Coordinates of C-alpha atoms in Angstrom, one line a residue:
Chain A
M18 CA 72.9 97.1 84.9
R19 CA 73.3 100.3 86.8
R20 CA 73.6 98.3 90.0
E21 CA 75.0 95.0 88.7
I22 CA 78.2 96.3 87.2
P23 CA 79.3 98.1 90.4
L24 CA 78.3 95.1 92.5
F25 CA 80.3 92.8 90.2
I26 CA 83.4 95.0 90.3
T27 CA 83.1 95.4 94.1
G28 CA 82.8 91.6 94.6
V29 CA 85.7 90.7 92.3
V30 CA 88.0 93.4 93.7
G31 CA 87.0 92.5 97.3
I32 CA 87.8 88.8 96.8
V33 CA 91.1 89.6 95.1
F34 CA 92.1 91.9 98.0
V35 CA 91.3 89.1 100.5
L36 CA 93.3 86.6 98.5
Q37 CA 96.3 88.8 98.0
Y38 CA 96.8 88.9 101.8
F39 CA 97.4 85.1 101.8
I40 CA 99.0 84.5 98.4
P41 CA 102.5 86.0 98.0
H42 CA 102.8 84.8 94.4
F43 CA 102.6 87.1 91.4
P44 CA 100.2 88.7 90.4
F45 CA 98.6 88.8 93.8
N46 CA 101.7 90.3 95.5
K47 CA 101.5 93.3 93.2
M48 CA 97.7 93.8 93.3
N49 CA 97.7 95.9 96.5
A50 CA 100.1 98.4 94.9
W51 CA 98.3 98.4 91.6
F52 CA 94.9 99.1 93.1
S53 CA 96.3 101.7 95.4
D54 CA 97.8 103.4 92.3
W55 CA 94.5 103.3 90.5
F56 CA 92.7 104.6 93.5
S57 CA 95.2 107.5 93.7
I58 CA 94.6 108.3 90.0
V59 CA 90.8 108.2 90.4
Q60 CA 91.1 110.3 93.6
A61 CA 93.4 112.9 91.9
C62 CA 90.9 113.2 88.9
A63 CA 87.9 113.4 91.3
I64 CA 89.4 116.3 93.2
W65 CA 88.1 118.6 90.4
L66 CA 84.6 117.5 91.2
G67 CA 85.1 118.8 94.7
V68 CA 86.8 122.0 93.6
L69 CA 84.1 122.8 91.0
N70 CA 81.4 122.1 93.5
L71 CA 83.0 124.4 96.1
L72 CA 83.4 127.2 93.5
K73 CA 79.8 126.7 92.2
I74 CA 78.3 127.0 95.7
S75 CA 80.6 129.9 96.6
F76 CA 79.7 131.9 93.4
Q77 CA 76.0 131.1 94.0
N78 CA 76.2 132.5 97.6
I79 CA 77.9 135.6 96.3
G80 CA 75.5 136.1 93.4
R81 CA 72.4 135.6 95.5
R82 CA 73.8 137.6 98.4
K83 CA 73.0 134.8 100.8
D84 CA 73.7 135.1 104.5
D85 CA 77.4 135.4 105.3
W86 CA 78.2 135.6 101.6
G87 CA 81.4 137.4 102.6
Y88 CA 83.0 134.1 103.6
A89 CA 82.3 132.9 100.0
I90 CA 84.5 135.7 98.7
V91 CA 87.3 134.7 101.1
I92 CA 87.1 131.1 99.7
V93 CA 87.2 132.2 96.1
V94 CA 90.0 134.7 96.6
S95 CA 92.1 132.2 98.6
F96 CA 91.6 129.5 96.1
L97 CA 92.5 131.7 93.1
A98 CA 95.5 133.2 94.9
I99 CA 97.1 129.9 95.9
S100 CA 96.3 128.3 92.6
I101 CA 97.7 131.1 90.5
V102 CA 100.9 131.4 92.6
G103 CA 101.3 127.6 92.5
F104 CA 100.9 127.3 88.8
A105 CA 103.0 130.3 88.1
E106 CA 106.0 128.8 89.9
G107 CA 105.9 125.6 87.9
E108 CA 107.4 122.4 89.1
A109 CA 109.6 124.0 91.7
F110 CA 106.6 125.5 93.5
R111 CA 107.4 123.6 96.7
D112 CA 111.0 124.6 96.9
S113 CA 112.1 126.9 99.8
G114 CA 112.0 130.6 99.0
T115 CA 109.1 130.4 96.6
S116 CA 105.9 132.5 97.1
F117 CA 103.9 129.3 97.3
T118 CA 106.1 128.1 100.2
W119 CA 105.7 131.5 101.8
L120 CA 101.9 131.2 101.6
Y121 CA 102.0 127.7 102.9
D122 CA 104.4 128.4 105.8
Y123 CA 103.0 131.8 106.9
I124 CA 99.3 131.5 106.2
Y125 CA 98.2 127.9 105.8
T126 CA 100.4 126.4 108.6
P127 CA 99.5 128.9 111.3
L128 CA 95.8 128.7 110.5
S129 CA 95.9 124.9 110.6
S130 CA 97.9 125.0 113.9
S131 CA 95.5 127.4 115.4
M132 CA 92.6 125.1 114.7
F133 CA 94.5 122.2 116.3
A134 CA 95.4 124.4 119.3
I135 CA 91.7 125.1 120.0
L136 CA 91.5 121.4 120.9
A137 CA 93.2 122.2 124.2
F138 CA 90.3 124.3 125.3
F139 CA 87.7 121.8 124.1
V140 CA 89.4 119.0 126.0
A141 CA 89.1 121.1 129.1
S142 CA 85.4 121.8 128.6
A143 CA 84.6 118.2 127.6
S144 CA 86.6 116.8 130.5
Y145 CA 84.7 119.1 132.9
R146 CA 81.4 117.6 131.7
A147 CA 82.6 114.0 131.5
F148 CA 84.2 114.0 134.9
R149 CA 81.2 115.2 136.9
A150 CA 80.3 112.4 139.4
R151 CA 76.7 112.0 138.4
N152 CA 76.5 108.3 138.8
F153 CA 78.7 105.3 139.7
E154 CA 80.3 105.0 136.2
A155 CA 81.1 108.7 136.0
T156 CA 82.6 108.6 139.5
L157 CA 84.9 105.7 138.5
L158 CA 85.9 107.7 135.4
L159 CA 86.6 110.8 137.5
L160 CA 88.7 108.8 140.0
A161 CA 90.7 107.1 137.2
A162 CA 91.3 110.4 135.5
F163 CA 92.3 112.0 138.7
F164 CA 94.9 109.3 139.5
V165 CA 96.2 109.1 135.9
M166 CA 96.6 112.9 135.6
L167 CA 98.3 113.2 139.0
G168 CA 100.5 110.2 138.4
R169 CA 101.8 111.7 135.1
V170 CA 103.2 114.8 136.8
P171 CA 106.1 114.9 139.3
I172 CA 104.0 116.2 142.2
G173 CA 102.1 112.9 142.2
D174 CA 105.1 111.0 143.3
V175 CA 106.1 113.8 145.7
L176 CA 102.7 113.5 147.5
T177 CA 103.1 109.7 147.8
S178 CA 106.9 109.5 148.4
F179 CA 106.3 108.0 151.8
M180 CA 104.8 104.9 150.2
P181 CA 106.6 102.0 148.5
D182 CA 107.5 102.5 144.8
Q183 CA 104.8 100.2 143.5
L184 CA 102.1 102.1 145.4
Q185 CA 103.2 105.6 144.3
L186 CA 100.8 107.5 142.0
S187 CA 103.0 107.1 138.9
S188 CA 102.9 103.3 139.3
L189 CA 99.1 103.5 139.8
A190 CA 98.7 105.6 136.7
T191 CA 100.8 103.2 134.7
W192 CA 98.8 100.2 136.0
I193 CA 95.5 101.9 135.1
M194 CA 96.8 102.6 131.6
N195 CA 98.3 99.2 131.0
F196 CA 95.5 97.0 132.4
P197 CA 91.9 98.3 132.7
Q198 CA 92.4 100.9 129.9
T199 CA 94.1 98.5 127.5
A200 CA 91.6 95.8 128.2
G201 CA 88.7 98.1 127.5
Q202 CA 90.4 99.5 124.4
R203 CA 91.1 96.0 123.0
A204 CA 87.5 94.9 123.6
I205 CA 86.3 97.8 121.5
M206 CA 88.9 97.0 118.8
I207 CA 87.8 93.4 118.6
G208 CA 84.2 94.5 118.1
I209 CA 85.4 97.0 115.4
A210 CA 87.5 94.3 113.7
L211 CA 84.5 91.9 113.6
G212 CA 82.3 94.8 112.4
I213 CA 84.7 95.5 109.6
V214 CA 84.9 91.9 108.5
S215 CA 81.1 91.6 108.6
T216 CA 80.5 94.8 106.6
S217 CA 83.2 93.9 104.1
L218 CA 81.7 90.5 103.5
R219 CA 78.2 92.0 103.1
I220 CA 79.6 94.4 100.5
I221 CA 81.6 91.7 98.7
L222 CA 78.6 89.4 98.6
G223 CA 76.4 92.2 97.4
V224 CA 74.1 91.9 100.4
E225 CA 74.9 95.5 101.5
R226 CA 73.9 98.0 98.8
S227 CA 73.1 101.1 100.7
H228 CA 76.4 102.8 99.6
L229 CA 75.3 102.4 96.0
G230 CA 72.3 104.5 96.6
G231 CA 69.7 102.3 98.2
G232 CA 68.2 98.8 98.4
D233 CA 67.4 96.5 95.4
Chain B
M23 CA 196.8 57.2 125.4
V24 CA 197.9 60.8 125.8
I25 CA 196.8 61.6 122.3
R26 CA 193.5 59.9 122.8
S27 CA 193.0 61.8 126.0
N28 CA 193.7 65.1 124.3
E29 CA 191.2 64.3 121.5
Q30 CA 188.5 63.5 124.1
H31 CA 189.2 66.7 125.9
L32 CA 188.9 68.7 122.7
R33 CA 185.6 67.1 121.9
W34 CA 184.2 67.9 125.3
S35 CA 185.5 71.5 125.0
V36 CA 183.7 71.9 121.6
L37 CA 180.5 70.4 123.1
V38 CA 180.6 72.8 126.0
I39 CA 181.2 75.8 123.7
H40 CA 178.3 74.7 121.5
L41 CA 176.1 74.4 124.6
V42 CA 177.1 77.8 125.9
L43 CA 176.5 79.4 122.4
F44 CA 173.2 77.6 122.1
S45 CA 172.2 78.8 125.6
L46 CA 173.2 82.4 124.7
V47 CA 171.2 82.3 121.5
L48 CA 168.2 80.8 123.3
F49 CA 168.4 83.4 126.1
S50 CA 168.8 86.3 123.7
S51 CA 165.8 85.2 121.6
V52 CA 163.6 84.8 124.7
S53 CA 164.6 88.2 126.2
G54 CA 164.3 89.7 122.7
A55 CA 160.7 88.5 122.4
E56 CA 159.9 90.2 125.7
S57 CA 161.4 93.5 124.6
D58 CA 160.3 93.7 120.9
S59 CA 156.7 92.0 121.2
I60 CA 157.1 90.0 118.0
T61 CA 153.9 87.8 118.2
A62 CA 152.5 85.3 115.8
I63 CA 149.2 86.5 114.2
P64 CA 146.4 84.1 115.2
A65 CA 144.3 82.3 112.7
L66 CA 140.6 83.1 112.6
A67 CA 138.0 80.4 112.8
P68 CA 135.6 80.3 109.9
P69 CA 131.8 80.3 110.0
T70 CA 130.4 76.8 110.0
N71 CA 127.4 74.9 108.6
V72 CA 126.5 77.6 106.0
S73 CA 123.1 76.9 104.5
A74 CA 121.1 78.8 101.8
I75 CA 117.4 78.2 101.3
D76 CA 114.7 79.8 99.3
K77 CA 113.0 82.2 101.7
P78 CA 109.7 80.6 102.6
N79 CA 106.2 82.3 102.4
D80 CA 107.3 85.0 100.0
G81 CA 106.7 86.1 96.4
G82 CA 110.1 84.9 95.3
G83 CA 113.3 86.9 94.7
S84 CA 114.9 86.2 98.0
I85 CA 117.2 83.6 99.5
S86 CA 117.9 83.1 103.2
I87 CA 121.5 82.4 104.2
R88 CA 122.3 81.0 107.7
W89 CA 125.5 80.0 109.3
G90 CA 127.0 78.9 112.6
L91 CA 129.0 81.6 114.3
S92 CA 132.8 81.5 114.1
Q93 CA 134.4 80.1 117.2
D94 CA 136.1 83.5 117.6
D95 CA 132.7 85.3 117.6
Y96 CA 131.8 85.8 121.2
D97 CA 131.6 88.8 123.5
G98 CA 135.1 90.3 123.3
G99 CA 136.1 87.9 120.6
L100 CA 138.1 88.6 117.4
V101 CA 135.3 88.6 114.8
S102 CA 134.2 92.1 113.7
G103 CA 131.5 90.8 111.3
Y104 CA 130.7 88.6 108.4
K105 CA 130.7 89.2 104.6
V106 CA 128.3 87.3 102.4
L107 CA 129.6 86.4 99.0
R108 CA 127.6 85.1 96.1
A109 CA 128.4 83.4 92.8
T110 CA 126.0 82.6 90.0
D111 CA 125.8 79.3 88.2
S112 CA 126.0 79.5 84.4
N113 CA 125.5 76.2 82.7
G114 CA 127.2 74.3 85.5
I115 CA 130.1 76.8 85.7
M116 CA 130.4 78.8 88.9
S117 CA 131.3 82.5 88.4
S118 CA 133.7 84.2 90.8
F119 CA 132.3 85.3 94.2
T120 CA 131.3 88.9 94.8
E121 CA 130.4 90.5 98.1
I122 CA 126.6 91.2 98.3
G123 CA 126.2 92.2 101.9
D124 CA 127.5 92.0 105.5
A125 CA 126.3 91.1 108.9
T126 CA 127.5 92.2 112.3
A127 CA 129.3 90.0 114.8
G128 CA 126.8 87.7 116.5
Q129 CA 124.4 87.8 113.5
A130 CA 123.9 84.4 111.8
E131 CA 121.4 85.2 109.1
Y132 CA 121.3 87.3 105.9
V133 CA 118.5 87.6 103.4
D134 CA 119.6 88.2 99.8
G135 CA 116.6 90.0 98.4
N136 CA 118.3 90.7 95.1
V137 CA 118.1 87.4 93.2
S138 CA 116.2 86.2 90.2
D139 CA 113.9 83.2 90.3
D140 CA 115.4 82.0 87.0
S141 CA 119.0 81.7 88.3
S142 CA 120.9 79.4 90.7
Y143 CA 123.3 80.8 93.2
Y144 CA 126.3 79.7 95.4
Y145 CA 127.1 81.4 98.7
Q146 CA 130.1 81.7 101.0
V147 CA 130.3 83.5 104.3
V148 CA 133.6 85.1 105.4
A149 CA 134.3 86.1 109.0
F150 CA 136.6 89.1 109.2
A151 CA 138.5 90.8 111.9
Q152 CA 141.2 93.4 112.3
I153 CA 143.9 93.1 114.9
E154 CA 146.8 95.3 116.0
S155 CA 150.1 93.4 116.1
N156 CA 153.7 94.3 116.1
G157 CA 152.6 97.9 115.7
A158 CA 150.6 97.3 112.5
A159 CA 147.0 96.6 111.7
H160 CA 146.3 93.2 110.2
D161 CA 143.1 92.1 108.4
L162 CA 142.1 88.5 109.1
I163 CA 139.5 86.6 107.2
A164 CA 138.3 83.0 107.4
K165 CA 136.1 81.6 104.6
S166 CA 133.4 79.1 105.1
A167 CA 132.7 76.2 102.8
I168 CA 130.7 77.0 99.6
T169 CA 127.0 76.2 99.7
G170 CA 124.7 75.9 96.8
Q171 CA 123.2 75.6 94.3
V172 CA 120.0 77.3 95.5
Q173 CA 117.2 78.9 93.6
S174 CA 114.4 81.2 94.8
S175 CA 110.8 80.7 94.0
A176 CA 107.4 82.3 94.7
Q177 CA 104.9 80.4 97.0
W178 CA 101.2 80.2 96.5
F179 CA 100.3 80.4 100.2
D180 CA 101.8 82.3 103.1
W181 CA 101.7 79.6 105.9
Q182 CA 102.6 82.2 108.5
R183 CA 99.1 83.6 108.0
I184 CA 97.3 80.3 108.3
N185 CA 95.7 81.3 111.6
V186 CA 94.2 84.5 110.1
F187 CA 93.0 82.4 107.1
V188 CA 91.2 79.9 109.4
G189 CA 89.8 82.8 111.6
V190 CA 88.4 84.6 108.5
L191 CA 87.0 81.3 107.1
I192 CA 85.2 80.5 110.4
L193 CA 83.8 84.1 110.7
C194 CA 82.7 84.1 107.0
A195 CA 81.0 80.7 107.5
L196 CA 79.1 81.9 110.5
I197 CA 77.9 85.1 108.8
I198 CA 76.8 83.2 105.7
F199 CA 75.1 80.6 107.8
Y200 CA 73.1 83.1 109.7
I201 CA 72.3 85.1 106.5
R202 CA 70.8 81.9 105.2
Q203 CA 68.9 81.3 108.4
A204 CA 67.5 84.8 108.3
Q205 CA 66.5 84.4 104.6
S206 CA 64.6 81.2 105.6
G207 CA 62.4 83.3 107.8
K208 CA 63.9 82.6 111.2
E209 CA 63.3 85.4 113.8
L210 CA 66.5 86.9 115.0
F211 CA 66.9 88.9 118.2
I212 CA 68.9 92.0 117.9
R213 CA 69.4 94.2 121.0
K214 CA 68.4 97.8 121.0
I215 CA 71.0 100.3 120.0
A216 CA 70.1 103.6 121.7
G217 CA 72.1 105.8 119.2
L218 CA 70.2 104.3 116.2
E219 CA 66.8 104.4 118.0
A220 CA 67.4 108.1 118.6
I221 CA 67.8 109.0 114.9
D222 CA 64.0 109.4 114.4
E223 CA 63.8 111.5 117.5
A224 CA 66.7 113.7 116.4
V225 CA 65.3 114.3 112.9
G226 CA 61.8 115.0 114.4
R227 CA 63.3 117.6 116.8
A228 CA 64.9 119.4 113.9
T229 CA 61.5 119.4 112.1
E230 CA 59.8 120.8 115.1
M231 CA 62.3 123.5 115.5
G232 CA 62.4 124.3 111.8
K233 CA 66.1 124.1 111.7
K234 CA 68.6 122.2 109.6
I235 CA 70.2 118.8 110.1
F236 CA 73.9 118.4 109.5
Y237 CA 75.4 115.1 108.5
I238 CA 79.2 114.8 108.7
P239 CA 80.5 111.6 107.1
G240 CA 84.0 111.8 108.5
T241 CA 87.3 113.0 107.0
Q242 CA 88.3 109.8 105.1
D243 CA 87.7 108.6 101.6
M244 CA 85.5 105.9 100.2
D245 CA 88.3 103.3 100.6
N246 CA 87.7 103.5 104.3
V247 CA 85.0 101.0 105.5
Q248 CA 84.0 103.5 108.2
T249 CA 83.1 106.0 105.6
I250 CA 81.0 103.4 103.8
A251 CA 79.2 102.5 107.1
G252 CA 78.7 106.3 107.6
V253 CA 77.1 106.9 104.2
T254 CA 74.8 103.9 104.6
I255 CA 73.2 105.6 107.7
L256 CA 73.0 108.8 105.6
G257 CA 70.4 107.0 103.4
R258 CA 68.1 106.5 106.4
V259 CA 68.6 110.0 107.7
A260 CA 67.9 111.4 104.2
E261 CA 64.7 109.4 103.9
L262 CA 63.4 110.8 107.3
S263 CA 64.4 114.3 106.4
A264 CA 62.6 114.0 103.1
Q265 CA 59.5 112.7 104.8
Y266 CA 59.5 115.5 107.4
E267 CA 60.6 118.1 104.8
T268 CA 63.6 119.1 106.9
W269 CA 66.7 120.5 105.2
L270 CA 69.5 118.1 105.4
E271 CA 73.0 119.4 104.7
V272 CA 76.0 117.1 104.1
P273 CA 79.4 118.9 103.9
V274 CA 82.1 116.4 102.8
A275 CA 85.8 116.3 102.8
R276 CA 86.5 114.1 99.8
S277 CA 85.4 114.3 96.2
L278 CA 84.5 110.6 95.9
V279 CA 82.4 110.9 99.1
L280 CA 80.6 113.9 97.5
V281 CA 79.6 111.8 94.5
T282 CA 78.5 108.8 96.6
A283 CA 76.6 110.9 99.3
K284 CA 74.8 112.9 96.6
E285 CA 73.7 109.7 94.9
I286 CA 72.5 108.2 98.3
V287 CA 70.6 111.3 99.3
K288 CA 69.0 111.7 95.8
E289 CA 67.9 108.0 95.9
A290 CA 66.5 108.4 99.4
Y291 CA 64.4 111.4 98.4
S292 CA 63.1 109.4 95.4
K293 CA 62.4 106.4 97.6
V294 CA 60.0 108.3 99.8
G295 CA 58.3 110.0 96.8
R296 CA 60.0 113.4 97.2
P297 CA 62.5 113.6 94.3
D298 CA 61.4 117.2 93.8
A299 CA 62.6 118.1 97.3
F300 CA 66.2 117.1 96.6
N301 CA 68.6 119.9 96.0
E302 CA 72.0 119.2 94.5
D303 CA 73.6 121.7 96.9
Q304 CA 72.5 119.8 100.0
V305 CA 75.6 117.7 99.6
H306 CA 78.7 119.9 99.0
Y307 CA 82.4 119.8 99.2
L308 CA 84.5 121.9 101.7
T309 CA 88.1 120.8 101.6
D310 CA 90.3 117.7 101.9
D311 CA 92.3 119.4 104.6
Q312 CA 91.6 118.0 108.1
F313 CA 91.6 121.3 110.1
G314 CA 90.3 123.3 107.2
Y315 CA 87.3 121.0 107.1
A316 CA 86.8 121.3 110.9
A317 CA 87.0 125.1 110.6
G318 CA 84.5 125.1 107.8
I319 CA 82.0 123.0 109.6
D320 CA 82.5 124.9 112.9
G321 CA 81.7 128.2 111.1
M322 CA 78.6 126.7 109.5
V323 CA 77.4 125.3 112.8
V324 CA 77.9 128.6 114.7
R325 CA 76.2 130.6 112.0
E326 CA 73.4 128.3 111.0
K327 CA 72.8 126.6 114.4
P328 CA 71.4 123.3 113.2
A329 CA 69.1 121.4 115.6
T330 CA 70.7 118.0 114.9
I331 CA 74.2 117.0 113.9
F332 CA 75.3 113.5 112.9
F333 CA 79.0 112.5 113.0
M334 CA 79.2 109.1 111.3
G335 CA 82.5 107.8 109.9
A336 CA 86.3 108.0 110.5
F337 CA 87.5 111.0 112.5
Y338 CA 90.8 112.0 114.0
A339 CA 91.8 115.0 116.1
E340 CA 89.0 117.1 114.6
S341 CA 86.3 115.0 116.4
L342 CA 86.3 117.0 119.6
I343 CA 86.6 120.3 117.8
L344 CA 83.4 119.5 115.8
A345 CA 81.5 117.8 118.7
E346 CA 82.2 120.5 121.2
T347 CA 81.2 123.3 118.8
G348 CA 77.9 121.4 118.2
N349 CA 77.4 121.0 121.9
S350 CA 78.0 124.7 122.5
I351 CA 75.0 125.6 120.3
G352 CA 72.8 123.0 122.0
A353 CA 72.3 120.7 119.0
I354 CA 71.3 117.1 119.6
Q355 CA 74.3 115.1 118.4
I356 CA 74.6 111.5 117.4
A357 CA 78.1 110.2 116.7
G358 CA 79.5 106.9 115.5
T359 CA 83.1 105.9 114.7
G360 CA 85.5 103.0 114.6
M361 CA 88.4 105.1 115.9
P362 CA 89.0 103.9 119.5
S363 CA 91.0 107.0 120.4
Q364 CA 88.2 109.4 119.3
L365 CA 85.3 107.6 121.0
P366 CA 85.9 109.2 124.5
F367 CA 85.6 112.6 122.9
F368 CA 82.3 111.8 121.2
V369 CA 81.0 110.2 124.4
A370 CA 81.8 113.3 126.3
A371 CA 80.4 115.8 123.8
C372 CA 77.5 114.0 122.1
D373 CA 74.1 112.8 123.2
Y374 CA 74.4 109.3 121.7
T375 CA 77.5 107.5 120.5
L376 CA 77.7 104.4 118.4
I377 CA 80.7 102.6 119.7
G378 CA 82.8 100.8 117.1
E379 CA 80.8 97.8 116.0
E380 CA 77.5 99.6 116.4
L381 CA 78.4 101.9 113.6
F382 CA 78.9 98.8 111.3
A383 CA 75.6 97.3 112.6
A384 CA 73.6 100.5 111.8
S385 CA 72.7 99.6 108.2
A386 CA 71.3 96.2 109.2
Y387 CA 69.6 97.6 112.3
L388 CA 67.9 100.4 110.4
S389 CA 66.8 98.5 107.3
R390 CA 65.7 95.4 109.3
E391 CA 66.4 93.4 106.2
P392 CA 66.7 89.7 107.2
K393 CA 69.9 89.2 105.1
L394 CA 71.7 92.1 106.9
L395 CA 70.3 91.1 110.3
G396 CA 71.7 87.5 109.7
S397 CA 75.2 89.0 109.2
L398 CA 74.9 90.7 112.5
K399 CA 74.0 87.5 114.2
G400 CA 77.0 85.8 112.6
Q401 CA 79.2 88.7 113.8
D402 CA 77.9 88.2 117.3
M403 CA 78.7 84.5 117.2
G404 CA 82.2 85.3 116.1
K405 CA 82.5 87.6 119.1
A406 CA 81.2 84.7 121.3
L407 CA 84.0 82.4 119.9
I408 CA 86.6 85.1 120.6
L409 CA 85.3 85.4 124.2
I410 CA 85.6 81.6 124.7
A411 CA 89.1 81.7 123.3
L412 CA 90.0 84.5 125.7
I413 CA 88.7 82.6 128.7
V414 CA 90.5 79.4 127.6
G415 CA 93.7 81.3 126.9
I416 CA 93.7 83.1 130.3
L417 CA 93.3 79.7 132.1
L418 CA 95.9 77.9 130.1
E419 CA 98.5 80.7 130.3
T420 CA 97.8 81.5 134.0
F421 CA 98.4 77.9 135.0
G422 CA 101.4 77.7 132.6
I423 CA 99.9 74.8 130.7
W424 CA 100.4 76.1 127.2
T425 CA 101.3 79.4 125.5
F426 CA 97.9 79.8 123.9
S427 CA 98.6 83.3 122.5
D428 CA 101.2 81.7 120.1
L429 CA 98.2 80.6 118.0
F430 CA 97.2 84.2 117.4
G431 CA 100.6 85.6 116.4
V432 CA 100.7 87.2 112.9
I433 CA 104.0 88.0 111.1
D434 CA 103.7 90.8 108.6

């Protein structure tokens, strides 16, 4: 029964979700919203599982003086600080001028933005490796990238200003993006869509059970 | 004779005087019109052929009203817009009309989405305009004929999605057919997927080096099919790590993924006869926040230097941050995602990448279970059909025979 009940629920919900896409009649037209609400409720309750797990691991690391246990103190202190401030300010904790908003705007947002900003450096290092002309495909990639990047900045058109408009670098960059790039991307997306349909069907039919913790 | 002649003369004189006076009046009125601009206000042509029908392919609660444009509705014409009026029917008696919405000039349709399926309605469309005349603004309206009664209702099938329905039916039929074939013992050829073949090698390398394996199941929750595909591969990796006695660590970004992944890893350890080797803390939660999660994993990767890192699931901008950090410490990295925009990053930074559909094929490929392999075959046949449709469509559209792409339009 430990497997059968989840398999039954998965099958029924999966079929209902497929049907609600094609049937606009009540109750099918409301089911997407109902299930989304239920998922949000379960998700909100489950957040405590994550929080408790994080605190448990952090306290263990501090207690056992594991390697880099100092970071665990940072986690616990940060968690307690933001939680206490948030709960102390009640329902209006997200209003402007509150301490919670200050913490959010001046600590959380800059930290998050900094992580995102690191991406610029990683794009440079990854591009350097990807664009090395090791073989035919890599050389094609290098050339395509070269023309697209040059075509997206004003100097590209300045360099090719003596040519007709449709042969200038900006036109070439647009052509590469609109045709070969879009065709490749769509091929991948068709494969992904088929993969999603196939996986979903396997789950609905109960053929795929790995996500429930193994085979039969 | 003299008297008669005088009378005649008098009549002629009166007639001439009348004519002169009439001419003067006429002349003054014409010249007055030019100087004072007293013009007649034109009448506005009403909207024509007003029809109201139950909006098709919906869940009820809406009526579509259409009309023919007023003759004064053209580029530079008088009409400023239209007002849609509605009256309800109560036991055969029509209530008074009230305005329920408006449309701009040139617009010939309005959807009334605020109706009850239990009531009947009448509609009337009014063209309106405002003109300046004789120094004053004048509002002009022209009412159409009343149309009705009409009642909304919910439909049991959305015919605009019939093409999707047929497509899904064909694909499902193919998948089920090949699952049956595989169950009957027919051998199915499945091409080699380098990224999945490399899983054994990657786990073995970590074992040889005595270092950890990191498994990152993406940043999305269990409602995302990519996360489900990701955690199915986790089972296989966990079995191998249990067999080789290599520490597997699974930091997750969602609480529900935590519960699922923990169960899968525990089950995998039991399956290979090593339930004692399973540690609850192998699977642990970091944060729901995208960049917080990336920062947490980057920190762990830099400090603990795992030999092998798997990225399997749905990723966004954090994909390159994670993969480049793993690359910088020399870890063998295998990634798989169904996010087309993140694939180039994984290809550039990882040793092997499962591109889109390969991620979803992983479970079948690794388990070699006939039922799952059959579904892969069905999926491939679906791809073959799409390929044929693409070739046929290109030929038909190139030679202008038929707009084949119309068959695949989906209206949301």
